[in-house]
Amino acid sequence: MASTFDVVFRGGTVVNQDGTAGRDIGVIGGRIAEIGEIDPARAGEIVDCRGLHVLPGVIDSQVHFREPGAEHKEDLETGSLGAVMGGVTTVFEMPNTTPLTVTRETLEDKIRRARHRMHCDFAFWVGGTHGNAEEVQELERLPGAAGIKIFMGASTGDLLVPDDEGVEAILSHTSRRVAVHSEDEYRLIERKGLRVEGDPSSHPVWRDEVAALRCTERLVRIARKTGARIHLLHVSTAEEMDYIRAHKEYASVEVTPQHLTFTADDYATLGTRLQMNPPIRAPHHRDGIWQGLWQGVADVLGSDHAPHTLEEKAKPYPASPSGMTGVQTLVPIMLDHVNAGRLSLERFVDLTSAGPLRLFGIAGKGRIAVGYDADLTIVDLKRRETIRDNWIASRSAWTPYDGKTVTGWPVGTVIRGRRVMWEGELTTPSGGEPLRFLEALPKSV
Ligand code: DOR
């Protein structure tokens, strides 16, 4: 009998919109064609998933892969290798490269570089600036664009729109959700003197919670005025969580594994490895972010994978750059939180696939459902592993979690039906493709 399915993922515990249960997944032409009990005789290939959980492919909607311009830290190939090694099937990459991704040409250049060189599927955020505010509506709809990203506080690179007028000009020209790095640049400038040479624990003193909250309040005001939808990246304070819960119709929320895991106490051991923007803060902020997650205020998890070399990180604070790797550790760190009882596996799935699908309107991804791309993150919830710098595929080759033992591990990354990573091995040549979005689907005749 001719086989019906190219491949069947068999015997795993599938977690999707129907709950958590043992089901087989049959794939034809890269898409999910059947879910249920499938006769193995109908399978061209069988992937044995017994003892494993099969999750919708994890979407990381905030990574910095540094290409073009800073390939000594990372490039699209190495960054995406880290993604698939860590169970991530799709990334949205950030525009603070050199040149900045702020025009049609720079976006098309990234897509050209990425197609079939990246290991996972991808979209690129386009930077909103004073110079391109009139064009953002066109830019946000280009093929492969995730939407517009604004930096209101300066971080790595030259993207910056600190003023209400500039932000309003952009928001009034967009119709897709706009991602924002929300720290009040004016307050950051005022407080620069509070940085203590050689002491990264002064980072959250300089870039304090007021800078984050004040900016988020300004932004929500502008969103209400313009009717725009905003996406607050890496929310880092308890106060913002409290504020946003009253303004959810305008603002969606990203939280990061690092803000849920570390506190300012960890600067003592991790030093500049822990330095990022917005900063890792006092324990009550971590608790407030968990509260926001438990209460449903948080919509997605993003890693803010922002690699810098260890040599750069070894410069004395504040000459050390802000950012840490994270795309490869997002799944194991969060599964460890699942095993510790801090969130359910269903909530993890909500944050890493259903959430991005809901916010960004991704076409054909984000669900284990018939007709969707067969993107799967296959995990062993019981497996204990110790995360080490030498496991990290990033060109920067380090992680703030070096030496941390976790329970729960990604054992398979499946993208459009192809096993890309299995048991820690890269099993398929790179075949990354740009995403399509519902709000920008090309019209066909
Ligand atoms: O710490 C950070 N590093 N925060 C950002 O917003 C940018 C990022 C980077 O690109 O290095």
CSV table of C-alpha atoms and ligand atoms in Angstrom, one decimal:
chain,number,residue,atom,x,y,z
A,1,MET,CA,0.0,0.0,0.0
A,2,ALA,CA,1.3,3.4,-0.9
A,3,SER,CA,2.1,5.5,2.1
A,4,THR,CA,-0.2,8.5,2.7
A,5,PHE,CA,2.1,10.6,4.9
A,6,ASP,CA,5.7,11.7,4.2
A,7,VAL,CA,6.4,11.3,7.9
A,8,VAL,CA,4.4,10.5,11.0
A,9,PHE,CA,5.5,11.7,14.5
A,10,ARG,CA,4.3,8.8,16.5
A,11,GLY,CA,3.4,8.1,20.1
A,12,GLY,CA,4.3,11.5,21.6
A,13,THR,CA,2.2,13.4,24.1
A,14,VAL,CA,1.0,16.3,22.0
A,15,VAL,CA,0.2,19.7,23.7
A,16,ASN,CA,-2.1,21.9,21.7
A,17,GLN,CA,-5.4,23.7,21.6
A,18,ASP,CA,-7.2,20.4,22.3
A,19,GLY,CA,-5.3,19.8,25.5
A,20,THR,CA,-2.5,17.4,26.3
A,21,ALA,CA,-2.9,13.8,25.0
A,22,GLY,CA,-1.2,11.0,23.2
A,23,ARG,CA,-1.6,11.6,19.4
A,24,ASP,CA,0.2,10.9,16.2
A,25,ILE,CA,0.9,13.7,13.7
A,26,GLY,CA,0.9,12.9,10.0
A,27,VAL,CA,2.7,15.3,7.7
A,28,ILE,CA,2.4,15.8,3.9
A,29,GLY,CA,4.4,18.4,2.0
A,30,GLY,CA,5.7,20.0,5.2
A,31,ARG,CA,2.2,20.6,6.6
A,32,ILE,CA,0.2,18.8,9.2
A,33,ALA,CA,-2.3,16.6,7.4
A,34,GLU,CA,-3.8,14.5,10.3
A,35,ILE,CA,-3.8,14.4,14.0
A,36,GLY,CA,-4.9,11.3,15.9
A,37,GLU,CA,-4.2,7.6,15.8
A,38,ILE,CA,-2.4,6.9,12.5
A,39,ASP,CA,-1.7,3.4,11.1
A,40,PRO,CA,2.1,3.2,10.8
A,41,ALA,CA,1.7,1.4,7.5
A,42,ARG,CA,0.6,4.8,6.1
A,43,ALA,CA,3.8,6.5,7.0
A,44,GLY,CA,6.7,7.0,4.6
A,45,GLU,CA,8.9,7.6,7.7
A,46,ILE,CA,8.1,7.2,11.3
A,47,VAL,CA,9.7,9.3,14.1
A,48,ASP,CA,9.3,7.6,17.4
A,49,CYS,CA,8.2,10.2,20.0
A,50,ARG,CA,7.2,7.8,22.8
A,51,GLY,CA,8.1,9.2,26.2
A,52,LEU,CA,8.4,12.7,24.7
A,53,HIS,CA,6.2,15.8,24.6
A,54,VAL,CA,5.4,17.3,21.2
A,55,LEU,CA,4.8,21.0,21.4
A,56,PRO,CA,4.0,23.6,18.6
A,57,GLY,CA,7.3,24.9,17.3
A,58,VAL,CA,8.7,27.6,19.6
A,59,ILE,CA,8.7,31.1,18.2
A,60,ASP,CA,11.2,33.5,19.6
A,61,SER,CA,10.1,37.0,18.6
A,62,GLN,CA,13.2,38.9,19.8
A,63,VAL,CA,16.7,38.0,18.7
A,64,HIS,CA,19.7,40.0,17.5
A,65,PHE,CA,21.8,38.0,15.0
A,66,ARG,CA,24.2,40.9,14.2
A,67,GLU,CA,24.4,40.4,10.4
A,68,PRO,CA,25.3,42.6,8.6
A,69,GLY,CA,27.9,44.6,10.5
A,70,ALA,CA,29.0,42.7,13.6
A,71,GLU,CA,29.6,39.2,12.4
A,72,HIS,CA,32.4,38.7,14.9
A,73,LYS,CA,29.7,38.4,17.5
A,74,GLU,CA,27.1,36.4,15.5
A,75,ASP,CA,25.7,35.9,12.0
A,76,LEU,CA,22.4,34.7,10.7
A,77,GLU,CA,23.8,31.2,10.3
A,78,THR,CA,25.3,30.8,13.7
A,79,GLY,CA,22.5,32.5,15.5
A,80,SER,CA,19.9,30.3,13.8
A,81,LEU,CA,22.0,27.2,14.6
A,82,GLY,CA,21.7,28.1,18.3
A,83,ALA,CA,18.0,28.5,17.8
A,84,VAL,CA,17.4,25.0,16.3
A,85,MET,CA,19.9,23.4,18.8
A,86,GLY,CA,17.7,24.9,21.5
A,87,GLY,CA,14.3,23.8,20.1
A,88,VAL,CA,13.4,27.1,18.5
A,89,THR,CA,11.7,26.8,15.0
A,90,THR,CA,11.2,30.5,14.2
A,91,VAL,CA,12.8,33.8,15.1
A,92,PHE,CA,12.0,37.5,14.6
A,93,GLU,CA,15.3,39.3,14.2
A,94,MET,CA,16.0,42.9,15.3
A,95,PRO,CA,17.0,45.9,13.1
A,96,ASN,CA,19.9,47.3,15.1
A,97,THR,CA,22.5,46.0,12.7
A,98,THR,CA,24.9,48.0,10.5
A,99,PRO,CA,23.5,49.2,8.3
A,100,LEU,CA,20.3,49.6,10.3
A,101,THR,CA,17.3,47.7,8.8
A,102,VAL,CA,15.2,50.8,8.1
A,103,THR,CA,14.6,50.6,4.3
A,104,ARG,CA,13.2,48.2,1.8
A,105,GLU,CA,16.8,47.6,0.5
A,106,THR,CA,18.3,46.7,3.9
A,107,LEU,CA,15.3,44.4,4.7
A,108,GLU,CA,15.6,42.7,1.3
A,109,ASP,CA,19.4,42.3,1.8
A,110,LYS,CA,18.8,40.5,5.1
A,111,ILE,CA,16.2,38.2,3.5
A,112,ARG,CA,18.6,37.4,0.7
A,113,ARG,CA,21.3,36.5,3.2
A,114,ALA,CA,18.9,34.5,5.4
A,115,ARG,CA,17.1,32.3,2.9
A,116,HIS,CA,18.3,28.8,3.1
A,117,ARG,CA,21.3,29.9,5.1
A,118,MET,CA,19.4,30.3,8.3
A,119,HIS,CA,18.5,27.0,9.9
A,120,CYS,CA,15.1,28.1,11.2
A,121,ASP,CA,12.3,30.2,9.6
A,122,PHE,CA,12.5,33.9,10.2
A,123,ALA,CA,11.1,37.4,9.9
A,124,PHE,CA,12.8,40.7,10.4
A,125,TRP,CA,11.7,43.7,12.4
A,126,VAL,CA,12.2,47.0,10.6
A,127,GLY,CA,13.4,50.0,12.6
A,128,GLY,CA,11.2,53.0,12.9
A,129,THR,CA,13.1,56.3,12.8
A,130,HIS,CA,12.4,60.0,12.4
A,131,GLY,CA,13.5,59.6,8.8
A,132,ASN,CA,11.2,56.8,7.7
A,133,ALA,CA,8.0,57.6,9.7
A,134,GLU,CA,6.2,58.5,6.5
A,135,GLU,CA,7.1,55.1,5.0
A,136,VAL,CA,6.5,52.7,7.8
A,137,GLN,CA,3.1,51.6,6.5
A,138,GLU,CA,4.7,50.4,3.4
A,139,LEU,CA,7.8,49.0,5.2
A,140,GLU,CA,5.8,47.0,7.7
A,141,ARG,CA,4.0,45.2,4.9
A,142,LEU,CA,7.0,44.1,2.9
A,143,PRO,CA,7.5,40.3,2.6
A,144,GLY,CA,9.4,39.0,5.5
A,145,ALA,CA,8.8,42.0,7.7
A,146,ALA,CA,7.6,41.2,11.3
A,147,GLY,CA,6.5,44.9,11.8
A,148,ILE,CA,8.1,48.1,13.0
A,149,LYS,CA,10.4,48.2,16.1
A,150,ILE,CA,11.2,51.5,17.9
A,151,PHE,CA,14.0,52.1,20.5
A,152,MET,CA,12.8,54.9,22.8
A,153,GLY,CA,15.9,54.4,25.0
A,154,ALA,CA,19.4,54.0,23.5
A,155,SER,CA,20.9,50.5,23.6
A,156,THR,CA,23.3,48.7,21.3
A,157,GLY,CA,23.4,50.4,17.9
A,158,ASP,CA,22.1,53.7,16.5
A,159,LEU,CA,18.4,53.3,16.5
A,160,LEU,CA,16.7,55.9,18.7
A,161,VAL,CA,13.4,57.8,18.8
A,162,PRO,CA,13.3,59.3,22.3
A,163,ASP,CA,10.6,61.9,21.8
A,164,ASP,CA,6.8,61.7,21.9
A,165,GLU,CA,6.5,63.5,18.6
A,166,GLY,CA,8.7,61.1,16.8
A,167,VAL,CA,7.0,58.1,18.3
A,168,GLU,CA,3.6,59.5,17.4
A,169,ALA,CA,4.6,60.2,13.8
A,170,ILE,CA,5.5,56.5,13.5
A,171,LEU,CA,2.5,55.1,15.4
A,172,SER,CA,0.1,57.2,13.4
A,173,HIS,CA,1.4,55.7,10.2
A,174,THR,CA,1.3,52.0,11.2
A,175,SER,CA,-1.5,49.5,11.3
A,176,ARG,CA,0.4,46.4,12.4
A,177,ARG,CA,1.5,46.0,16.1
A,178,VAL,CA,4.7,48.0,16.8
A,179,ALA,CA,7.4,46.6,19.1
A,180,VAL,CA,9.1,49.0,21.5
A,181,HIS,CA,12.1,49.1,23.7
A,182,SER,CA,10.6,51.2,26.4
A,183,GLU,CA,13.1,53.1,28.6
A,184,ASP,CA,12.9,56.9,28.9
A,185,GLU,CA,16.0,58.3,27.2
A,186,TYR,CA,15.9,61.7,28.9
A,187,ARG,CA,16.0,60.1,32.3
A,188,LEU,CA,18.8,57.7,31.2
A,189,ILE,CA,20.9,60.8,30.1
A,190,GLU,CA,20.1,62.6,33.4
A,191,ARG,CA,21.2,59.6,35.5
A,192,LYS,CA,24.4,58.6,33.6
A,193,GLY,CA,26.5,59.8,36.5
A,194,LEU,CA,25.1,57.0,38.7
A,195,ARG,CA,27.1,54.4,36.8
A,196,VAL,CA,29.9,53.1,39.0
A,197,GLU,CA,33.1,52.3,37.1
A,198,GLY,CA,33.8,48.6,37.3
A,199,ASP,CA,30.4,47.8,39.0
A,200,PRO,CA,27.7,46.3,36.8
A,201,SER,CA,25.3,46.2,39.8
A,202,SER,CA,25.0,50.0,39.3
A,203,HIS,CA,23.4,49.3,35.9
A,204,PRO,CA,19.8,49.0,37.3
A,205,VAL,CA,20.5,52.0,39.5
A,206,TRP,CA,21.3,54.1,36.4
A,207,ARG,CA,18.5,52.5,34.2
A,208,ASP,CA,16.0,52.5,37.0
A,209,GLU,CA,12.4,51.3,37.2
A,210,VAL,CA,11.1,54.9,36.9
A,211,ALA,CA,12.8,55.2,33.4
A,212,ALA,CA,11.0,52.0,32.3
A,213,LEU,CA,7.6,52.9,33.8
A,214,ARG,CA,7.7,56.6,32.6
A,215,CYS,CA,8.4,55.5,29.1
A,216,THR,CA,5.7,52.9,29.1
A,217,GLU,CA,3.1,55.4,30.3
A,218,ARG,CA,4.1,57.9,27.6
A,219,LEU,CA,3.9,55.2,25.0
A,220,VAL,CA,0.4,54.0,26.1
A,221,ARG,CA,-0.8,57.6,26.0
A,222,ILE,CA,0.5,57.9,22.4
A,223,ALA,CA,-1.0,54.5,21.5
A,224,ARG,CA,-4.4,55.6,22.8
A,225,LYS,CA,-4.2,58.9,20.9
A,226,THR,CA,-3.2,57.2,17.6
A,227,GLY,CA,-5.2,54.0,18.0
A,228,ALA,CA,-2.0,52.0,17.4
A,229,ARG,CA,-1.3,48.6,19.0
A,230,ILE,CA,2.1,48.4,20.8
A,231,HIS,CA,4.2,45.4,21.9
A,232,LEU,CA,6.3,46.1,25.0
A,233,LEU,CA,9.5,44.2,24.7
A,234,HIS,CA,11.3,42.6,27.7
A,235,VAL,CA,9.1,44.1,30.5
A,236,SER,CA,11.4,44.3,33.5
A,237,THR,CA,9.5,46.0,36.3
A,238,ALA,CA,6.6,45.1,38.7
A,239,GLU,CA,5.2,48.6,38.2
A,240,GLU,CA,4.9,48.3,34.4
A,241,MET,CA,3.1,44.9,34.9
A,242,ASP,CA,0.6,46.6,37.2
A,243,TYR,CA,0.2,49.6,34.8
A,244,ILE,CA,-0.2,47.5,31.7
A,245,ARG,CA,-2.9,45.3,33.1
A,246,ALA,CA,-5.2,48.3,33.0
A,247,HIS,CA,-4.3,49.0,29.4
A,248,LYS,CA,-4.2,45.6,27.8
A,249,GLU,CA,-6.2,46.7,24.7
A,250,TYR,CA,-3.3,48.8,23.6
A,251,ALA,CA,-0.3,46.9,24.8
A,252,SER,CA,0.9,43.4,24.5
A,253,VAL,CA,3.8,42.2,26.7
A,254,GLU,CA,6.9,40.2,26.2
A,255,VAL,CA,8.8,38.7,29.1
A,256,THR,CA,12.3,37.1,29.0
A,257,PRO,CA,13.6,34.0,30.6
A,258,GLN,CA,16.5,36.0,32.1
A,259,HIS,CA,14.2,38.5,33.9
A,260,LEU,CA,12.2,35.5,35.2
A,261,THR,CA,15.3,33.7,36.4
A,262,PHE,CA,17.9,36.2,37.6
A,263,THR,CA,17.9,39.1,40.1
A,264,ALA,CA,20.3,41.9,40.9
A,265,ASP,CA,21.9,39.6,43.5
A,266,ASP,CA,23.4,37.7,40.6
A,267,TYR,CA,25.7,40.6,39.5
A,268,ALA,CA,28.0,39.5,42.2
A,269,THR,CA,28.8,36.2,40.5
A,270,LEU,CA,28.0,37.0,36.8
A,271,GLY,CA,29.3,40.5,36.5
A,272,THR,CA,28.9,42.0,33.1
A,273,ARG,CA,27.5,38.7,31.7
A,274,LEU,CA,24.3,39.8,33.4
A,275,GLN,CA,24.3,43.3,32.0
A,276,MET,CA,21.5,44.0,29.5
A,277,ASN,CA,18.9,46.6,28.7
A,278,PRO,CA,16.5,46.9,30.4
A,279,PRO,CA,18.5,45.6,33.4
A,280,ILE,CA,18.0,42.6,35.6
A,281,ARG,CA,16.6,44.1,38.8
A,282,ALA,CA,15.8,43.6,42.5
A,283,PRO,CA,13.9,40.3,43.4
A,284,HIS,CA,10.5,42.0,43.7
A,285,HIS,CA,10.6,42.9,40.1
A,286,ARG,CA,11.2,39.3,39.1
A,287,ASP,CA,8.2,38.4,41.4
A,288,GLY,CA,6.1,41.0,39.7
A,289,ILE,CA,7.0,39.7,36.2
A,290,TRP,CA,5.9,36.2,37.4
A,291,GLN,CA,2.7,37.7,38.7
A,292,GLY,CA,2.1,39.2,35.3
A,293,LEU,CA,2.8,35.8,33.7
A,294,TRP,CA,0.4,34.0,36.1
A,295,GLN,CA,-2.3,36.6,35.6
A,296,GLY,CA,-2.2,36.4,31.8
A,297,VAL,CA,-0.8,39.9,31.3
A,298,ALA,CA,2.3,38.5,29.6
A,299,ASP,CA,1.6,37.4,26.0
A,300,VAL,CA,4.9,36.0,24.7
A,301,LEU,CA,8.3,34.9,25.8
A,302,GLY,CA,11.2,36.3,23.9
A,303,SER,CA,14.9,35.6,24.5
A,304,ASP,CA,16.3,39.0,23.5
A,305,HIS,CA,19.3,36.9,22.4
A,306,ALA,CA,21.9,39.8,22.2
A,307,PRO,CA,25.4,38.3,21.8
A,308,HIS,CA,28.7,40.1,22.5
A,309,THR,CA,32.0,38.4,22.7
A,310,LEU,CA,33.5,37.5,26.1
A,311,GLU,CA,36.4,39.9,25.2
A,312,GLU,CA,33.9,42.8,24.8
A,313,LYS,CA,32.1,41.7,28.0
A,314,ALA,CA,35.5,41.7,29.8
A,315,LYS,CA,35.8,45.5,29.5
A,316,PRO,CA,35.2,47.2,32.8
A,317,TYR,CA,31.6,48.4,33.3
A,318,PRO,CA,30.2,50.7,31.8
A,319,ALA,CA,32.5,50.2,28.7
A,320,SER,CA,31.1,46.6,28.6
A,321,PRO,CA,28.2,46.2,26.1
A,322,SER,CA,24.7,45.2,27.2
A,323,GLY,CA,23.2,41.9,26.1
A,324,MET,CA,23.5,38.2,26.6
A,325,THR,CA,22.9,35.1,24.5
A,326,GLY,CA,19.5,33.4,25.0
A,327,VAL,CA,17.9,31.8,22.0
A,328,GLN,CA,19.4,28.4,22.7
A,329,THR,CA,18.6,28.4,26.4
A,330,LEU,CA,15.0,29.7,26.3
A,331,VAL,CA,13.4,26.2,26.0
A,332,PRO,CA,15.5,24.4,28.6
A,333,ILE,CA,15.4,27.3,31.2
A,334,MET,CA,11.6,27.6,30.9
A,335,LEU,CA,11.1,23.8,31.0
A,336,ASP,CA,13.1,23.8,34.2
A,337,HIS,CA,10.6,26.4,35.5
A,338,VAL,CA,7.8,24.1,34.3
A,339,ASN,CA,9.3,21.2,36.3
A,340,ALA,CA,9.7,23.5,39.3
A,341,GLY,CA,5.9,24.1,39.1
A,342,ARG,CA,6.2,27.8,38.2
A,343,LEU,CA,4.2,27.5,35.0
A,344,SER,CA,2.3,24.8,33.2
A,345,LEU,CA,3.5,23.3,30.0
A,346,GLU,CA,0.2,24.6,28.4
A,347,ARG,CA,1.1,28.2,29.5
A,348,PHE,CA,4.6,27.7,28.0
A,349,VAL,CA,3.0,26.7,24.7
A,350,ASP,CA,0.6,29.7,25.0
A,351,LEU,CA,3.6,32.0,25.4
A,352,THR,CA,5.8,30.5,22.7
A,353,SER,CA,3.4,29.7,19.8
A,354,ALA,CA,-0.2,30.6,20.4
A,355,GLY,CA,0.8,34.0,21.8
A,356,PRO,CA,3.0,35.1,18.8
A,357,LEU,CA,0.4,33.8,16.4
A,358,ARG,CA,-2.3,35.9,18.2
A,359,LEU,CA,-0.3,39.1,18.4
A,360,PHE,CA,1.5,39.1,15.0
A,361,GLY,CA,-1.0,37.2,12.8
A,362,ILE,CA,1.6,34.7,11.5
A,363,ALA,CA,0.2,32.7,8.5
A,364,GLY,CA,0.2,29.0,8.9
A,365,LYS,CA,2.4,28.7,12.0
A,366,GLY,CA,1.9,28.6,15.8
A,367,ARG,CA,-0.6,25.7,16.2
A,368,ILE,CA,-0.5,22.0,15.9
A,369,ALA,CA,-3.5,21.9,13.6
A,370,VAL,CA,-4.3,20.5,10.2
A,371,GLY,CA,-3.2,22.8,7.4
A,372,TYR,CA,-0.5,24.5,9.5
A,373,ASP,CA,3.2,24.1,8.9
A,374,ALA,CA,4.6,21.0,10.7
A,375,ASP,CA,6.8,23.0,13.1
A,376,LEU,CA,7.4,21.0,16.3
A,377,THR,CA,9.5,21.4,19.4
A,378,ILE,CA,9.9,17.9,20.8
A,379,VAL,CA,11.1,17.8,24.4
A,380,ASP,CA,12.0,15.3,27.1
A,381,LEU,CA,10.5,16.7,30.3
A,382,LYS,CA,12.5,14.4,32.5
A,383,ARG,CA,15.9,14.8,31.1
A,384,ARG,CA,18.5,16.5,33.3
A,385,GLU,CA,21.3,18.4,31.7
A,386,THR,CA,23.9,20.9,32.7
A,387,ILE,CA,24.1,24.0,30.4
A,388,ARG,CA,27.7,24.8,29.5
A,389,ASP,CA,29.3,27.6,27.5
A,390,ASN,CA,30.7,25.0,25.1
A,391,TRP,CA,27.1,23.9,24.2
A,392,ILE,CA,26.3,27.3,22.9
A,393,ALA,CA,26.4,27.5,19.1
A,394,SER,CA,26.5,31.3,19.0
A,395,ARG,CA,29.7,32.8,17.7
A,396,SER,CA,30.0,34.5,21.1
A,397,ALA,CA,30.0,31.0,22.7
A,398,TRP,CA,28.9,31.8,26.2
A,399,THR,CA,25.7,31.8,28.3
A,400,PRO,CA,24.8,33.4,31.7
A,401,TYR,CA,23.5,29.9,32.6
A,402,ASP,CA,26.9,28.2,32.4
A,403,GLY,CA,27.0,25.4,35.0
A,404,LYS,CA,23.2,25.5,35.7
A,405,THR,CA,21.6,22.0,35.8
A,406,VAL,CA,18.0,22.0,34.4
A,407,THR,CA,15.3,19.4,34.1
A,408,GLY,CA,13.6,19.4,30.7
A,409,TRP,CA,15.4,19.4,27.4
A,410,PRO,CA,14.7,19.9,23.7
A,411,VAL,CA,15.5,16.7,21.8
A,412,GLY,CA,14.0,17.6,18.5
A,413,THR,CA,13.4,20.6,16.3
A,414,VAL,CA,11.1,20.0,13.3
A,415,ILE,CA,10.5,22.7,10.7
A,416,ARG,CA,7.9,22.2,8.0
A,417,GLY,CA,8.1,18.5,8.6
A,418,ARG,CA,11.8,18.2,8.5
A,419,ARG,CA,13.8,17.1,11.5
A,420,VAL,CA,16.4,19.9,11.7
A,421,MET,CA,17.9,19.0,15.1
A,422,TRP,CA,17.6,15.6,16.7
A,423,GLU,CA,19.3,14.5,19.9
A,424,GLY,CA,21.7,17.5,19.7
A,425,GLU,CA,22.8,16.8,16.1
A,426,LEU,CA,22.1,19.1,13.1
A,427,THR,CA,20.3,16.6,10.8
A,428,THR,CA,19.3,18.7,7.8
A,429,PRO,CA,21.1,21.3,5.7
A,430,SER,CA,19.9,24.9,6.4
A,431,GLY,CA,16.6,25.6,4.8
A,432,GLY,CA,15.2,28.7,6.6
A,433,GLU,CA,12.3,30.5,4.8
A,434,PRO,CA,10.7,33.9,5.5
A,435,LEU,CA,7.4,34.0,7.4
A,436,ARG,CA,4.2,35.3,5.9
A,437,PHE,CA,1.8,37.4,7.9
A,438,LEU,CA,-2.0,37.7,7.6
A,439,GLU,CA,-2.0,41.5,7.5
A,440,ALA,CA,0.5,41.5,4.6
A,441,LEU,CA,-0.4,38.5,2.5
A,442,PRO,CA,0.5,39.1,-1.1
A,443,LYS,CA,-2.6,39.3,-3.3
A,444,SER,CA,-2.8,36.7,-6.0
A,445,VAL,CA,-4.9,36.9,-9.2
B,1,DOR,O1,20.8,44.5,26.3
B,1,DOR,C1,20.4,44.7,25.2
B,1,DOR,N1,21.2,44.4,24.1
B,1,DOR,N2,19.2,45.3,25.0
B,1,DOR,C2,18.9,45.7,23.8
B,1,DOR,O2,17.8,46.3,23.7
B,1,DOR,C3,19.8,45.6,22.6
B,1,DOR,C4,20.6,44.5,22.8
B,1,DOR,C5,21.8,44.4,21.8
B,1,DOR,O3,21.5,44.5,20.6
B,1,DOR,O4,22.9,44.2,22.2
